[in-house]
Tab-separated table of N, CA and C and ligand atoms in Angstrom:
chain	number	residue	atom	x	y	z
A	1	MET	N	16.870	147.646	-220.789
A	1	MET	CA	16.427	148.587	-221.836
A	1	MET	C	15.896	149.872	-221.218
A	2	THR	N	16.665	150.924	-221.326
A	2	THR	CA	16.196	152.197	-220.798
A	2	THR	C	15.797	153.145	-221.919
A	3	ASP	N	16.233	152.863	-223.135
A	3	ASP	CA	15.906	153.728	-224.263
A	3	ASP	C	14.492	153.445	-224.741
A	4	ARG	N	13.602	154.394	-224.510
A	4	ARG	CA	12.210	154.152	-224.865
A	4	ARG	C	11.884	154.647	-226.271
A	5	ASN	N	12.812	155.363	-226.851
A	5	ASN	CA	12.621	155.782	-228.241
A	5	ASN	C	11.262	156.429	-228.454
A	6	ARG	N	10.989	157.470	-227.704
A	6	ARG	CA	9.651	158.054	-227.726
A	6	ARG	C	9.522	159.238	-228.679
A	7	ARG	N	10.556	159.516	-229.444
A	7	ARG	CA	10.493	160.671	-230.333
A	7	ARG	C	9.869	160.295	-231.668
A	8	LEU	N	8.581	160.049	-231.655
A	8	LEU	CA	7.864	159.759	-232.891
A	8	LEU	C	7.512	161.069	-233.578
A	9	PRO	N	7.373	161.035	-234.885
A	9	PRO	CA	6.926	162.248	-235.576
A	9	PRO	C	5.563	162.682	-235.060
A	10	ALA	N	5.473	163.910	-234.577
A	10	ALA	CA	4.249	164.377	-233.924
A	10	ALA	C	3.049	164.336	-234.865
A	11	ALA	N	3.258	164.687	-236.119
A	11	ALA	CA	2.154	164.749	-237.074
A	11	ALA	C	1.549	163.364	-237.292
A	12	ALA	N	2.391	162.380	-237.460
A	12	ALA	CA	1.916	161.013	-237.676
A	12	ALA	C	1.105	160.554	-236.478
A	13	LEU	N	1.593	160.901	-235.301
A	13	LEU	CA	0.937	160.498	-234.074
A	13	LEU	C	-0.409	161.202	-233.931
A	14	ASP	N	-0.463	162.472	-234.292
A	14	ASP	CA	-1.713	163.225	-234.202
A	14	ASP	C	-2.780	162.616	-235.092
A	15	GLY	N	-2.410	162.243	-236.310
A	15	GLY	CA	-3.343	161.621	-237.230
A	15	GLY	C	-3.921	160.361	-236.622
A	16	LEU	N	-3.066	159.616	-235.973
A	16	LEU	CA	-3.458	158.367	-235.335
A	16	LEU	C	-4.449	158.637	-234.208
A	17	LEU	N	-4.153	159.695	-233.426
A	17	LEU	CA	-5.007	160.028	-232.291
A	17	LEU	C	-6.405	160.423	-232.752
A	18	LEU	N	-6.472	161.118	-233.890
A	18	LEU	CA	-7.763	161.565	-234.376
A	18	LEU	C	-8.577	160.421	-234.959
A	19	ASP	N	-7.878	159.482	-235.578
A	19	ASP	CA	-8.560	158.398	-236.278
A	19	ASP	C	-9.079	157.297	-235.362
A	20	THR	N	-8.367	157.074	-234.292
A	20	THR	CA	-8.710	155.955	-233.419
A	20	THR	C	-9.458	156.510	-232.214
A	21	ASN	N	-10.551	155.880	-231.815
A	21	ASN	CA	-11.314	156.513	-230.737
A	21	ASN	C	-10.559	156.713	-229.429
A	22	PRO	N	-10.640	155.836	-228.448
A	22	PRO	CA	-9.981	156.247	-227.204
A	22	PRO	C	-8.521	155.813	-227.215
A	23	TYR	N	-7.706	156.581	-227.856
A	23	TYR	CA	-6.296	156.233	-227.976
A	23	TYR	C	-5.448	157.191	-227.151
A	24	LEU	N	-4.592	156.628	-226.321
A	24	LEU	CA	-3.770	157.447	-225.433
A	24	LEU	C	-2.418	157.751	-226.051
A	25	SER	N	-1.810	158.819	-225.632
A	25	SER	CA	-0.411	159.052	-225.963
A	25	SER	C	0.431	158.211	-225.001
A	26	CYS	N	1.706	158.024	-225.336
A	26	CYS	CA	2.568	157.236	-224.461
A	26	CYS	C	2.683	157.893	-223.087
A	27	ASP	N	2.711	159.212	-223.051
A	27	ASP	CA	2.797	159.913	-221.772
A	27	ASP	C	1.589	159.590	-220.902
A	28	ASP	N	0.408	159.660	-221.503
A	28	ASP	CA	-0.817	159.339	-220.764
A	28	ASP	C	-0.795	157.884	-220.303
A	29	CYS	N	-0.309	157.037	-221.200
A	29	CYS	CA	-0.250	155.617	-220.885
A	29	CYS	C	0.669	155.369	-219.697
A	30	PHE	N	1.869	155.970	-219.742
A	30	PHE	CA	2.817	155.778	-218.646
A	30	PHE	C	2.255	156.319	-217.337
A	31	ASP	N	1.515	157.424	-217.422
A	31	ASP	CA	0.900	158.011	-216.234
A	31	ASP	C	-0.050	157.034	-215.560
A	32	GLN	N	-0.771	156.285	-216.374
A	32	GLN	CA	-1.839	155.434	-215.842
A	32	GLN	C	-1.427	153.979	-215.686
A	33	LEU	N	-0.199	153.678	-216.094
A	33	LEU	CA	0.216	152.284	-216.153
A	33	LEU	C	0.185	151.594	-214.787
A	34	ASP	N	0.695	152.249	-213.761
A	34	ASP	CA	0.706	151.644	-212.412
A	34	ASP	C	-0.697	151.267	-211.993
A	35	THR	N	-1.594	152.261	-212.117
A	35	THR	CA	-2.977	152.061	-211.706
A	35	THR	C	-3.620	150.933	-212.501
A	36	TYR	N	-3.394	150.980	-213.804
A	36	TYR	CA	-3.993	149.975	-214.682
A	36	TYR	C	-3.535	148.569	-214.293
A	37	VAL	N	-2.231	148.399	-214.120
A	37	VAL	CA	-1.687	147.082	-213.787
A	37	VAL	C	-2.198	146.617	-212.421
A	38	GLU	N	-2.259	147.539	-211.467
A	38	GLU	CA	-2.758	147.182	-210.140
A	38	GLU	C	-4.211	146.737	-210.205
A	39	GLN	N	-5.001	147.462	-210.981
A	39	GLN	CA	-6.419	147.110	-211.111
A	39	GLN	C	-6.579	145.764	-211.797
A	40	LEU	N	-5.735	145.540	-212.778
A	40	LEU	CA	-5.788	144.289	-213.526
A	40	LEU	C	-5.432	143.103	-212.630
A	41	LEU	N	-4.469	143.307	-211.748
A	41	LEU	CA	-4.060	142.240	-210.842
A	41	LEU	C	-5.142	141.989	-209.792
A	42	ALA	N	-5.802	143.050	-209.366
A	42	ALA	CA	-6.858	142.917	-208.373
A	42	ALA	C	-8.108	142.286	-208.988
A	43	ASP	N	-8.340	142.593	-210.256
A	43	ASP	CA	-9.523	142.101	-210.944
A	43	ASP	C	-9.177	141.813	-212.407
A	44	PRO	N	-8.895	140.540	-212.721
A	44	PRO	CA	-8.439	140.180	-214.069
A	44	PRO	C	-9.452	140.524	-215.164
A	45	SER	N	-10.693	140.759	-214.787
A	45	SER	CA	-11.679	141.108	-215.809
A	45	SER	C	-11.791	142.626	-215.981
A	46	HIS	N	-10.940	143.349	-215.292
A	46	HIS	CA	-10.930	144.809	-215.387
A	46	HIS	C	-10.732	145.252	-216.837
A	47	VAL	N	-11.554	146.180	-217.271
A	47	VAL	CA	-11.460	146.676	-218.645
A	47	VAL	C	-11.127	148.165	-218.653
A	48	ASP	N	-10.076	148.507	-219.366
A	48	ASP	CA	-9.737	149.911	-219.578
A	48	ASP	C	-9.387	150.034	-221.058
A	49	LEU	N	-10.392	150.340	-221.840
A	49	LEU	CA	-10.253	150.280	-223.290
A	49	LEU	C	-9.112	151.128	-223.849
A	50	PRO	N	-9.019	152.395	-223.470
A	50	PRO	CA	-7.915	153.202	-224.018
A	50	PRO	C	-6.553	152.592	-223.720
A	51	MET	N	-6.382	152.075	-222.511
A	51	MET	CA	-5.116	151.453	-222.151
A	51	MET	C	-4.877	150.204	-222.978
A	52	GLN	N	-5.914	149.390	-223.119
A	52	GLN	CA	-5.754	148.132	-223.837
A	52	GLN	C	-5.451	148.369	-225.312
A	53	VAL	N	-6.129	149.359	-225.886
A	53	VAL	CA	-5.875	149.701	-227.289
A	53	VAL	C	-4.431	150.177	-227.440
A	54	HIS	N	-4.006	151.016	-226.510
A	54	HIS	CA	-2.648	151.542	-226.600
A	54	HIS	C	-1.610	150.438	-226.429
A	55	LEU	N	-1.797	149.598	-225.438
A	55	LEU	CA	-0.814	148.553	-225.164
A	55	LEU	C	-0.724	147.564	-226.315
A	56	LYS	N	-1.831	147.354	-226.987
A	56	LYS	CA	-1.835	146.455	-228.128
A	56	LYS	C	-1.018	147.026	-229.279
A	57	ALA	N	-1.102	148.351	-229.417
A	57	ALA	CA	-0.468	148.992	-230.564
A	57	ALA	C	0.945	149.465	-230.270
A	58	CYS	N	1.313	149.576	-229.000
A	58	CYS	CA	2.586	150.184	-228.643
A	58	CYS	C	3.473	149.197	-227.896
A	59	GLY	N	4.494	148.715	-228.580
A	59	GLY	CA	5.392	147.720	-228.000
A	59	GLY	C	6.123	148.230	-226.774
A	60	ALA	N	6.512	149.498	-226.791
A	60	ALA	CA	7.291	150.056	-225.683
A	60	ALA	C	6.474	150.037	-224.391
A	61	CYS	N	5.218	150.482	-224.484
A	61	CYS	CA	4.365	150.520	-223.302
A	61	CYS	C	3.958	149.108	-222.879
A	62	ALA	N	3.743	148.241	-223.841
A	62	ALA	CA	3.386	146.861	-223.519
A	62	ALA	C	4.514	146.202	-222.736
A	63	GLU	N	5.747	146.485	-223.150
A	63	GLU	CA	6.912	145.944	-222.468
A	63	GLU	C	6.970	146.473	-221.037
A	64	GLU	N	6.710	147.753	-220.908
A	64	GLU	CA	6.710	148.411	-219.599
A	64	GLU	C	5.644	147.787	-218.699
A	65	ALA	N	4.463	147.564	-219.262
A	65	ALA	CA	3.363	146.980	-218.502
A	65	ALA	C	3.724	145.570	-218.038
A	66	GLU	N	4.382	144.824	-218.912
A	66	GLU	CA	4.765	143.463	-218.579
A	66	GLU	C	5.789	143.454	-217.458
A	67	ALA	N	6.759	144.362	-217.552
A	67	ALA	CA	7.802	144.466	-216.534
A	67	ALA	C	7.179	144.806	-215.181
A	68	LEU	N	6.206	145.712	-215.215
A	68	LEU	CA	5.536	146.143	-213.996
A	68	LEU	C	4.736	144.988	-213.400
A	69	MET	N	4.082	144.257	-214.273
A	69	MET	CA	3.309	143.091	-213.874
A	69	MET	C	4.208	142.071	-213.189
A	70	ASP	N	5.375	141.812	-213.800
A	70	ASP	CA	6.349	140.885	-213.230
A	70	ASP	C	6.769	141.338	-211.841
A	71	LEU	N	7.045	142.628	-211.734
A	71	LEU	CA	7.519	143.225	-210.497
A	71	LEU	C	6.487	143.034	-209.391
A	72	LEU	N	5.225	143.239	-209.733
A	72	LEU	CA	4.158	143.201	-208.736
A	72	LEU	C	3.734	141.778	-208.385
A	73	THR	N	4.025	140.830	-209.274
A	73	THR	CA	3.563	139.465	-209.018
A	73	THR	C	4.677	138.569	-208.511
A	74	SER	N	5.931	139.016	-208.546
A	74	SER	CA	7.020	138.150	-208.104
A	74	SER	C	7.273	138.299	-206.617
B	13	LIG	ZN1	3.045	153.776	-225.768
């Protein structure tokens, strides 16, 4: 799966960003994903709220995080 389908309506996304406290955009999430996954593997109790909120709500990034996790743990 290479199609990330990231062209969401900007207005809808902006409303979401304003309403939810530390919510990242997919770009921000992808930027921090490596670091986040590495920290999580080093310390399973690691907490990064904005990342966790985003990954919970965003299937595309969650999938990416899982793939990265697999890559780093295999
Ligand atoms: Zn995302």
